[in-house]
Coordinates of C-alpha atoms and ligand atoms in Angstrom, one line a residue:
M172 CA 39.4 125.4 92.1
T173 CA 42.7 123.8 91.3
S174 CA 43.1 120.0 92.1
A175 CA 46.3 118.9 93.9
S176 CA 47.5 116.9 90.9
A177 CA 47.2 120.0 88.7
L178 CA 49.9 121.6 91.0
L179 CA 52.4 118.8 90.3
P180 CA 55.1 119.6 87.8
A181 CA 55.0 117.9 84.3
Q182 CA 58.3 116.3 85.0
V183 CA 61.4 116.5 87.2
V184 CA 64.9 115.6 85.9
V185 CA 67.8 114.7 88.3
R186 CA 71.4 114.2 87.4
V187 CA 73.3 111.7 89.5
P188 CA 77.0 110.6 89.5
G189 CA 78.8 107.3 89.8
K190 CA 81.6 106.8 92.3
V191 CA 85.0 105.3 92.8
N192 CA 86.4 104.2 96.1
L193 CA 89.9 105.6 96.5
Y194 CA 90.4 103.4 99.4
L195 CA 88.2 100.4 100.3
G196 CA 89.2 98.7 103.6
V197 CA 86.9 95.7 104.4
G198 CA 86.8 94.2 107.9
P199 CA 85.9 90.6 108.7
R200 CA 82.4 89.3 107.9
E201 CA 80.2 89.9 110.9
F202 CA 77.6 87.5 112.2
T203 CA 74.9 89.7 110.5
G204 CA 76.6 89.0 107.1
Y205 CA 77.8 92.5 106.7
H206 CA 81.4 93.8 106.7
E207 CA 82.6 96.9 108.5
L208 CA 84.1 99.3 105.9
A209 CA 86.7 102.1 106.0
T210 CA 86.4 103.8 102.7
V211 CA 87.0 107.1 100.8
F212 CA 84.4 107.8 98.2
Q213 CA 84.8 110.2 95.3
A214 CA 81.9 111.1 93.0
V215 CA 83.0 111.1 89.4
S216 CA 81.6 112.7 86.2
I217 CA 79.8 109.7 84.7
F218 CA 76.1 110.6 85.2
D219 CA 72.7 108.9 85.0
E220 CA 69.7 111.1 84.4
I221 CA 66.4 110.2 86.1
T222 CA 63.2 111.7 84.8
V223 CA 60.0 111.3 86.8
T224 CA 56.5 112.0 85.2
A225 CA 52.9 111.2 86.1
A226 CA 51.6 107.7 85.1
D227 CA 48.8 105.3 85.8
T228 CA 51.0 102.9 87.8
L229 CA 54.7 102.8 88.9
Q230 CA 56.8 101.9 85.9
I231 CA 60.5 102.1 84.8
T232 CA 62.1 102.5 81.4
G233 CA 65.7 102.6 80.5
G234 CA 67.6 104.6 77.8
G235 CA 71.1 105.7 77.0
K236 CA 74.2 103.5 76.7
Y237 CA 73.3 101.0 79.4
G238 CA 69.5 101.5 79.6
H239 CA 68.8 98.0 78.2
L240 CA 70.5 96.5 81.3
V241 CA 68.4 98.3 83.9
P242 CA 65.8 96.1 85.7
K243 CA 62.3 97.3 84.8
D244 CA 60.5 96.0 87.9
E245 CA 60.5 96.2 91.7
T246 CA 64.1 94.8 91.9
N247 CA 65.3 98.2 90.6
L248 CA 66.4 100.3 93.6
A249 CA 64.8 103.3 91.9
W250 CA 61.4 101.5 92.2
K251 CA 61.9 101.1 96.0
A252 CA 63.0 104.7 96.3
A253 CA 59.9 106.0 94.6
Q254 CA 57.7 103.9 96.9
L255 CA 59.5 105.2 100.0
V256 CA 59.0 108.8 99.0
A257 CA 55.4 108.4 97.9
K258 CA 54.6 106.7 101.2
A259 CA 56.3 109.5 103.2
C260 CA 54.2 112.1 101.2
G261 CA 50.9 110.1 101.6
E262 CA 50.7 109.8 97.8
E263 CA 50.3 106.8 95.4
P264 CA 53.6 106.1 93.6
N265 CA 51.9 106.5 90.2
L266 CA 55.1 107.6 88.4
A267 CA 57.0 106.8 85.2
I268 CA 60.7 106.7 86.0
H269 CA 63.0 106.9 83.0
I270 CA 66.7 106.1 83.7
D271 CA 69.1 107.4 81.1
K272 CA 72.0 105.2 82.0
S273 CA 75.7 106.1 81.4
I274 CA 77.0 104.5 84.6
P275 CA 78.0 100.9 83.7
V276 CA 75.9 98.2 85.4
A277 CA 77.2 95.7 88.0
A278 CA 80.6 97.5 87.5
G279 CA 81.5 98.6 91.0
M280 CA 80.5 102.2 90.3
A281 CA 77.3 102.2 92.4
G282 CA 75.0 102.5 89.3
G283 CA 72.0 101.1 91.1
S284 CA 72.6 103.2 94.2
A285 CA 72.9 106.3 92.0
D286 CA 69.5 105.7 90.5
A287 CA 68.1 105.2 93.9
A288 CA 69.6 108.4 95.2
G289 CA 68.4 110.3 92.1
T290 CA 64.9 108.9 92.3
L291 CA 64.6 109.9 96.0
L292 CA 65.4 113.5 95.1
A293 CA 63.3 113.5 91.9
C294 CA 60.2 112.2 93.7
D295 CA 60.7 114.6 96.6
A296 CA 60.8 117.5 94.1
Y297 CA 57.9 116.0 92.0
F298 CA 55.6 115.8 95.0
G299 CA 56.9 119.2 96.3
A300 CA 57.4 117.4 99.7
G301 CA 60.6 119.2 100.9
I302 CA 61.6 116.2 102.9
P303 CA 64.3 117.3 105.4
R304 CA 67.8 116.3 104.5
D305 CA 68.2 114.0 107.5
E306 CA 65.1 112.1 106.6
L307 CA 66.2 111.7 102.9
D308 CA 69.6 110.4 104.3
A309 CA 67.7 107.9 106.4
M310 CA 65.7 106.7 103.4
A311 CA 68.9 106.5 101.4
A312 CA 70.6 104.3 104.0
M313 CA 67.5 102.0 104.0
L314 CA 68.0 101.5 100.2
G315 CA 71.7 100.6 100.3
S316 CA 75.0 101.5 101.9
D317 CA 76.3 103.6 98.9
V318 CA 73.1 105.6 98.5
P319 CA 73.8 108.2 101.2
F320 CA 77.1 109.1 99.6
I321 CA 75.7 109.4 96.1
L322 CA 73.0 111.8 97.5
H323 CA 75.8 114.0 98.8
G324 CA 78.6 113.5 96.3
G325 CA 82.0 115.2 96.5
C326 CA 84.5 113.2 98.5
A327 CA 83.7 111.6 101.9
L328 CA 85.0 109.1 104.4
G329 CA 82.5 106.2 104.8
S330 CA 82.5 104.0 107.9
G331 CA 80.0 101.4 109.2
R332 CA 78.7 99.8 106.1
G333 CA 79.9 102.8 104.1
D334 CA 76.7 104.7 105.0
V335 CA 78.1 106.7 107.9
L336 CA 79.7 109.7 106.2
S337 CA 82.2 112.3 107.3
P338 CA 83.6 115.1 105.1
V339 CA 87.1 114.9 103.6
I340 CA 89.1 118.0 102.7
T341 CA 90.1 117.8 99.0
R342 CA 91.6 120.3 96.7
G343 CA 91.4 120.5 92.9
N344 CA 90.2 118.1 90.3
F345 CA 91.5 114.6 89.7
H346 CA 91.5 113.0 86.3
W347 CA 90.4 109.4 85.9
V348 CA 90.2 106.8 83.2
F349 CA 87.7 104.0 83.7
A350 CA 88.2 100.7 81.8
T351 CA 84.8 99.0 81.6
F352 CA 83.5 95.5 80.7
T353 CA 80.2 94.5 79.3
E354 CA 79.9 91.5 81.7
G355 CA 79.5 92.6 85.4
L356 CA 80.7 91.0 88.6
S357 CA 78.3 90.3 91.5
T358 CA 79.1 92.4 94.6
A359 CA 77.9 89.6 97.0
M360 CA 80.1 87.0 95.2
I361 CA 83.2 89.2 95.5
Y362 CA 82.7 89.8 99.2
E363 CA 82.2 86.0 99.7
R364 CA 85.4 85.3 97.7
T365 CA 87.3 87.8 99.8
D366 CA 86.2 86.1 103.0
E367 CA 87.2 82.7 101.6
M368 CA 90.6 83.9 100.5
R369 CA 91.3 85.6 103.9
G370 CA 90.2 82.6 106.0
M371 CA 88.2 82.4 109.3
E372 CA 91.0 83.8 111.4
F373 CA 91.1 87.2 109.7
N374 CA 90.1 89.8 112.2
Q375 CA 91.7 93.1 111.2
A376 CA 89.6 96.3 111.5
P377 CA 89.9 98.5 108.4
D378 CA 91.5 101.9 108.5
V379 CA 92.1 104.6 105.9
P380 CA 95.8 105.7 105.8
N381 CA 96.5 109.4 106.8
E382 CA 98.8 109.7 103.7
L383 CA 95.9 109.2 101.4
L384 CA 93.9 111.9 103.2
A385 CA 96.9 114.3 103.1
A386 CA 97.3 113.7 99.4
L387 CA 93.6 114.7 98.8
A388 CA 94.0 117.8 101.0
Q389 CA 97.1 118.8 99.0
G390 CA 95.4 118.0 95.7
N391 CA 98.5 115.9 94.9
P392 CA 97.6 113.2 92.3
A393 CA 101.0 111.6 92.2
E394 CA 100.9 111.0 96.0
L395 CA 97.3 110.0 95.9
G396 CA 98.1 107.4 93.2
R397 CA 100.6 105.8 95.5
H398 CA 98.0 105.2 98.2
L399 CA 95.0 103.9 96.2
H400 CA 93.9 100.6 97.6
N401 CA 91.0 98.1 97.5
D402 CA 90.7 95.0 99.7
L403 CA 88.3 93.5 97.2
Q404 CA 90.7 93.7 94.4
E405 CA 92.4 90.3 94.9
A406 CA 89.0 88.5 94.8
A407 CA 88.0 90.5 91.7
I408 CA 91.2 89.5 90.0
A409 CA 90.8 85.8 91.1
S410 CA 87.3 85.9 89.5
R411 CA 88.4 87.7 86.3
S412 CA 92.1 87.2 85.6
V413 CA 92.2 89.8 82.7
L414 CA 91.8 92.6 85.4
K415 CA 95.5 92.0 86.5
D416 CA 96.7 92.5 82.9
V417 CA 94.5 95.6 82.4
L418 CA 95.8 97.2 85.6
E419 CA 99.4 96.5 84.6
Y420 CA 98.8 97.8 81.1
G421 CA 97.4 101.1 82.4
R422 CA 100.4 101.5 84.8
D423 CA 102.8 100.8 81.9
L424 CA 101.0 103.5 79.9
G425 CA 101.8 106.1 82.7
A426 CA 98.9 106.0 85.2
L427 CA 99.8 107.5 88.6
G428 CA 97.8 104.8 90.3
E429 CA 95.3 102.1 89.5
L430 CA 92.8 99.9 91.3
V431 CA 89.6 97.9 90.7
S432 CA 86.6 100.1 91.4
G433 CA 84.5 98.8 94.3
S434 CA 83.7 95.1 93.7
G435 CA 84.7 95.5 90.0
P436 CA 85.2 94.7 87.3
T437 CA 85.7 98.3 86.3
C438 CA 89.4 99.3 86.6
A439 CA 90.1 102.9 87.6
F440 CA 93.3 104.7 86.6
L441 CA 94.3 108.0 88.2
V442 CA 96.2 110.2 85.6
R443 CA 98.0 113.5 85.8
D444 CA 95.9 115.6 83.4
E445 CA 93.4 115.6 80.5
A446 CA 96.1 114.9 77.9
S447 CA 97.3 111.8 79.8
A448 CA 93.7 110.7 80.2
I449 CA 93.1 110.9 76.4
D450 CA 96.3 108.9 75.7
L451 CA 95.3 106.2 78.2
V452 CA 91.8 106.0 76.7
V453 CA 93.2 105.4 73.3
G454 CA 95.7 102.9 74.6
L455 CA 93.2 100.9 76.6
K456 CA 90.6 100.9 73.7
S457 CA 93.2 99.6 71.3
S458 CA 94.5 96.9 73.7
G459 CA 91.5 94.7 72.9
M460 CA 91.3 93.7 76.7
V461 CA 88.5 96.1 77.7
D462 CA 85.0 96.9 76.2
D463 CA 85.3 100.6 76.7
A464 CA 87.5 103.3 78.3
I465 CA 86.0 106.6 79.6
H466 CA 87.7 109.8 80.8
A467 CA 86.0 111.3 83.8
H468 CA 87.0 113.7 86.7
G469 CA 86.2 114.1 90.3
P470 CA 85.0 115.1 92.8
V471 CA 81.7 116.2 91.4
H472 CA 78.4 117.1 93.0
G473 CA 75.9 114.5 94.2
A474 CA 72.3 114.0 93.0
R475 CA 70.9 117.3 91.8
V476 CA 67.6 118.5 90.3
I477 CA 68.5 119.9 86.8
R478 CA 65.0 120.6 85.4
Ligands
LIG225 P1 78.0 98.7 93.9 O1 79.2 99.4 93.4 O2 77.0 99.6 94.7 O3 78.3 97.4 94.6 P2 77.6 98.0 91.2 O4 77.9 99.2 90.5 O5 78.6 96.9 91.2 O6 77.1 98.3 92.7 P3 75.0 98.1 90.1 O7 75.2 98.8 88.8 O8 74.3 98.8 91.2 O9 76.3 97.4 90.6 O10 74.1 96.7 89.7 C1 74.1 95.6 90.6 C2 72.8 94.9 90.4 O11 71.8 95.6 90.9 C3 72.5 94.7 88.9 O12 72.9 93.4 88.5 C4 71.0 94.8 88.8 O13 70.3 93.6 88.7 C5 70.6 95.5 90.2 N1 70.0 96.8 90.0 C6 69.0 97.3 90.7 N2 68.7 98.6 90.3 C7 69.5 98.9 89.4 C8 69.7 100.1 88.6 N3 68.9 101.2 88.7 N4 70.7 100.1 87.7 C9 71.5 99.0 87.5 N5 71.3 97.9 88.2 C10 70.4 97.8 89.1

């Protein structure tokens, strides 16, 4: 007779993307502490890889470019994701989760959320649970407001806390350059600073401009570049003044549009094509102002089992 554990696969590998917010409108702070968002997410081709294998207890290891920065304990969102799926399957979460990390950490690219989304999918496949998509979505929303989007990928409009998604029509492929920094920025601190800078009387509800959605539908990067916007950008620049110089530098080197990604400090530059992206990567790297510059494209798929 075959035991249940003998039926489990040796390992499951999931690939999961980072994101950039093409538009990030942030409403006033609510009494719950949260902010209503109106955002357009795009998944981009900077990927983490999550590998799940059997182990004696739940454990996390990190590898790749940023693996050393990944929390190895229950504070890692991937840990919580594994516990959620195991509980739903009536299994013990005795799993080794290896995170091969290329998405910069505390960078405004949803790296932690990506690992949570990837682990949800990997554990579901590992246990052969076949959890229905709406239940996986609900688990994702419990883990963090960016997690549902990363599970889906592509391009989407996010409302509520960013976790209520609706599809966005988008044509073609957009080229990006991401200027990254070794030292991250705290998301909570950037929201707090935004509230302080706006003052108590701020009460504007956020809204995504139609022009941005039209540019996506047309696949028009020049037009999209004109409408990129992030309400958190001022606070990110106030916290890290070099970001202003980096954004200006990229614009002078021909970017079609530029903004701070999420709560920063990563700066995202939309460029016309691959050749422009390579030029900008070289320019930014030689500026001495950034720690790295990466060419990526979007939209790409969300979390996906690859082995
Ligand atoms: P977001 O764009 O969703 O606000 P971020 O990209 O700015 O997030 P993350 O890379 O998710 O930031 O990291 C934020 C913090 O979350 C880190 O300082 C880290 O302590 C914690 N964290 C938890 N799980 C992870 C993970 N798997 N990878 C990286 N950081 C994680």
